[in-house]
């Protein structure tokens, strides 16, 4: 057991697990739109202020998964990542 975790995402009627090394924390945040220079970059939902810890970009998992599926690349089957 390497301590990895899967985050489950629901998209277009499918449920997909994304393997992550760890979950650092869970927070409720307000996602604010990105500025003009980053507005059209796919894969980001916006940015969020983390109090005194600064600002972080927030990923848009649906857009990332949509791009992966549209690319024709195959996703790893369960268990492939552990091999």
PDB file of C-alpha atoms in Angstrom:
ATOM      1  CA  UNK A   1       0.000   0.000   0.000  1.00  0.00           C
ATOM      2  CA  UNK A   2       1.636   3.245  -1.174  1.00  0.00           C
ATOM      3  CA  UNK A   3      -0.940   5.511   0.470  1.00  0.00           C
ATOM      4  CA  UNK A   4      -2.286   6.802  -2.858  1.00  0.00           C
ATOM      5  CA  UNK A   5      -5.902   7.865  -3.022  1.00  0.00           C
ATOM      6  CA  UNK A   6      -8.412   7.996  -5.885  1.00  0.00           C
ATOM      7  CA  UNK A   7     -10.628  11.041  -6.269  1.00  0.00           C
ATOM      8  CA  UNK A   8     -13.895  10.111  -7.998  1.00  0.00           C
ATOM      9  CA  UNK A   9     -15.210  12.448 -10.688  1.00  0.00           C
ATOM     10  CA  UNK A  10     -18.594  12.199 -12.361  1.00  0.00           C
ATOM     11  CA  UNK A  11     -18.683  13.403 -15.957  1.00  0.00           C
ATOM     12  CA  UNK A  12     -21.058  12.782 -18.867  1.00  0.00           C
ATOM     13  CA  UNK A  13     -22.683   9.845 -17.130  1.00  0.00           C
ATOM     14  CA  UNK A  14     -19.339   8.222 -16.295  1.00  0.00           C
ATOM     15  CA  UNK A  15     -17.544   7.940 -13.006  1.00  0.00           C
ATOM     16  CA  UNK A  16     -13.774   8.167 -13.260  1.00  0.00           C
ATOM     17  CA  UNK A  17     -11.166   7.725 -10.556  1.00  0.00           C
ATOM     18  CA  UNK A  18      -8.108   9.957 -10.657  1.00  0.00           C
ATOM     19  CA  UNK A  19      -5.139   8.673  -8.705  1.00  0.00           C
ATOM     20  CA  UNK A  20      -3.521  11.269  -6.462  1.00  0.00           C
ATOM     21  CA  UNK A  21      -0.551  10.921  -4.137  1.00  0.00           C
ATOM     22  CA  UNK A  22      -2.382  12.532  -1.248  1.00  0.00           C
ATOM     23  CA  UNK A  23      -5.088  14.960  -0.294  1.00  0.00           C
ATOM     24  CA  UNK A  24      -3.496  17.881   1.474  1.00  0.00           C
ATOM     25  CA  UNK A  25      -6.683  19.438   2.800  1.00  0.00           C
ATOM     26  CA  UNK A  26     -10.319  20.028   2.059  1.00  0.00           C
ATOM     27  CA  UNK A  27     -11.690  23.546   1.955  1.00  0.00           C
ATOM     28  CA  UNK A  28     -14.805  25.367   0.926  1.00  0.00           C
ATOM     29  CA  UNK A  29     -13.670  28.180  -1.344  1.00  0.00           C
ATOM     30  CA  UNK A  30     -15.185  30.788  -3.586  1.00  0.00           C
ATOM     31  CA  UNK A  31     -13.877  30.327  -7.110  1.00  0.00           C
ATOM     32  CA  UNK A  32     -13.220  33.629  -8.821  1.00  0.00           C
ATOM     33  CA  UNK A  33     -12.808  33.989 -12.589  1.00  0.00           C
ATOM     34  CA  UNK A  34      -9.309  34.213 -14.001  1.00  0.00           C
ATOM     35  CA  UNK A  35      -8.002  37.473 -15.399  1.00  0.00           C
ATOM     36  CA  UNK A  36      -7.962  38.353 -19.049  1.00  0.00           C
ATOM     37  CA  UNK A  37      -4.599  36.694 -19.750  1.00  0.00           C
ATOM     38  CA  UNK A  38      -5.668  33.266 -18.396  1.00  0.00           C
ATOM     39  CA  UNK A  39      -9.404  33.361 -19.086  1.00  0.00           C
ATOM     40  CA  UNK A  40      -9.218  31.146 -22.187  1.00  0.00           C
ATOM     41  CA  UNK A  41      -6.830  28.525 -20.807  1.00  0.00           C
ATOM     42  CA  UNK A  42      -8.729  25.230 -20.649  1.00  0.00           C
ATOM     43  CA  UNK A  43      -8.482  23.108 -17.571  1.00  0.00           C
ATOM     44  CA  UNK A  44      -8.777  25.861 -14.975  1.00  0.00           C
ATOM     45  CA  UNK A  45     -12.069  26.794 -13.320  1.00  0.00           C
ATOM     46  CA  UNK A  46     -10.622  29.932 -11.755  1.00  0.00           C
ATOM     47  CA  UNK A  47      -8.666  30.950  -8.687  1.00  0.00           C
ATOM     48  CA  UNK A  48      -9.374  30.926  -4.973  1.00  0.00           C
ATOM     49  CA  UNK A  49      -7.975  32.906  -2.085  1.00  0.00           C
ATOM     50  CA  UNK A  50      -6.671  30.736   0.729  1.00  0.00           C
ATOM     51  CA  UNK A  51      -6.725  33.294   3.494  1.00  0.00           C
ATOM     52  CA  UNK A  52      -3.219  34.171   4.620  1.00  0.00           C
ATOM     53  CA  UNK A  53      -1.736  31.384   2.489  1.00  0.00           C
ATOM     54  CA  UNK A  54      -2.124  33.154  -0.840  1.00  0.00           C
ATOM     55  CA  UNK A  55      -4.013  32.258  -3.988  1.00  0.00           C
ATOM     56  CA  UNK A  56      -4.315  28.949  -5.825  1.00  0.00           C
ATOM     57  CA  UNK A  57      -5.489  27.946  -9.270  1.00  0.00           C
ATOM     58  CA  UNK A  58      -8.526  25.657  -9.232  1.00  0.00           C
ATOM     59  CA  UNK A  59      -8.605  22.874 -11.803  1.00  0.00           C
ATOM     60  CA  UNK A  60     -11.689  22.139 -13.896  1.00  0.00           C
ATOM     61  CA  UNK A  61     -11.734  18.325 -13.812  1.00  0.00           C
ATOM     62  CA  UNK A  62     -14.630  18.066 -16.295  1.00  0.00           C
ATOM     63  CA  UNK A  63     -12.692  20.063 -18.919  1.00  0.00           C
ATOM     64  CA  UNK A  64      -9.520  18.046 -18.309  1.00  0.00           C
ATOM     65  CA  UNK A  65     -11.386  14.749 -18.633  1.00  0.00           C
ATOM     66  CA  UNK A  66     -13.258  15.968 -21.710  1.00  0.00           C
ATOM     67  CA  UNK A  67      -9.942  16.861 -23.362  1.00  0.00           C
ATOM     68  CA  UNK A  68      -8.470  13.463 -22.459  1.00  0.00           C
ATOM     69  CA  UNK A  69     -11.444  11.593 -23.908  1.00  0.00           C
ATOM     70  CA  UNK A  70     -11.466  13.763 -27.045  1.00  0.00           C
ATOM     71  CA  UNK A  71      -7.754  13.112 -27.606  1.00  0.00           C
ATOM     72  CA  UNK A  72      -8.395   9.432 -28.225  1.00  0.00           C
ATOM     73  CA  UNK A  73      -5.753   8.453 -25.684  1.00  0.00           C
ATOM     74  CA  UNK A  74      -6.660   5.464 -23.616  1.00  0.00           C
ATOM     75  CA  UNK A  75      -7.154   5.822 -19.906  1.00  0.00           C
ATOM     76  CA  UNK A  76      -5.429   3.368 -17.607  1.00  0.00           C
ATOM     77  CA  UNK A  77      -7.610   0.531 -16.436  1.00  0.00           C
ATOM     78  CA  UNK A  78      -7.934  -0.029 -12.690  1.00  0.00           C
ATOM     79  CA  UNK A  79      -4.759  -1.611 -11.406  1.00  0.00           C
ATOM     80  CA  UNK A  80      -2.557  -0.451 -14.315  1.00  0.00           C
ATOM     81  CA  UNK A  81      -1.134   2.459 -12.331  1.00  0.00           C
ATOM     82  CA  UNK A  82       0.063   0.095  -9.596  1.00  0.00           C
ATOM     83  CA  UNK A  83       2.079  -2.052 -12.033  1.00  0.00           C
TER      84      UNK A  83
END
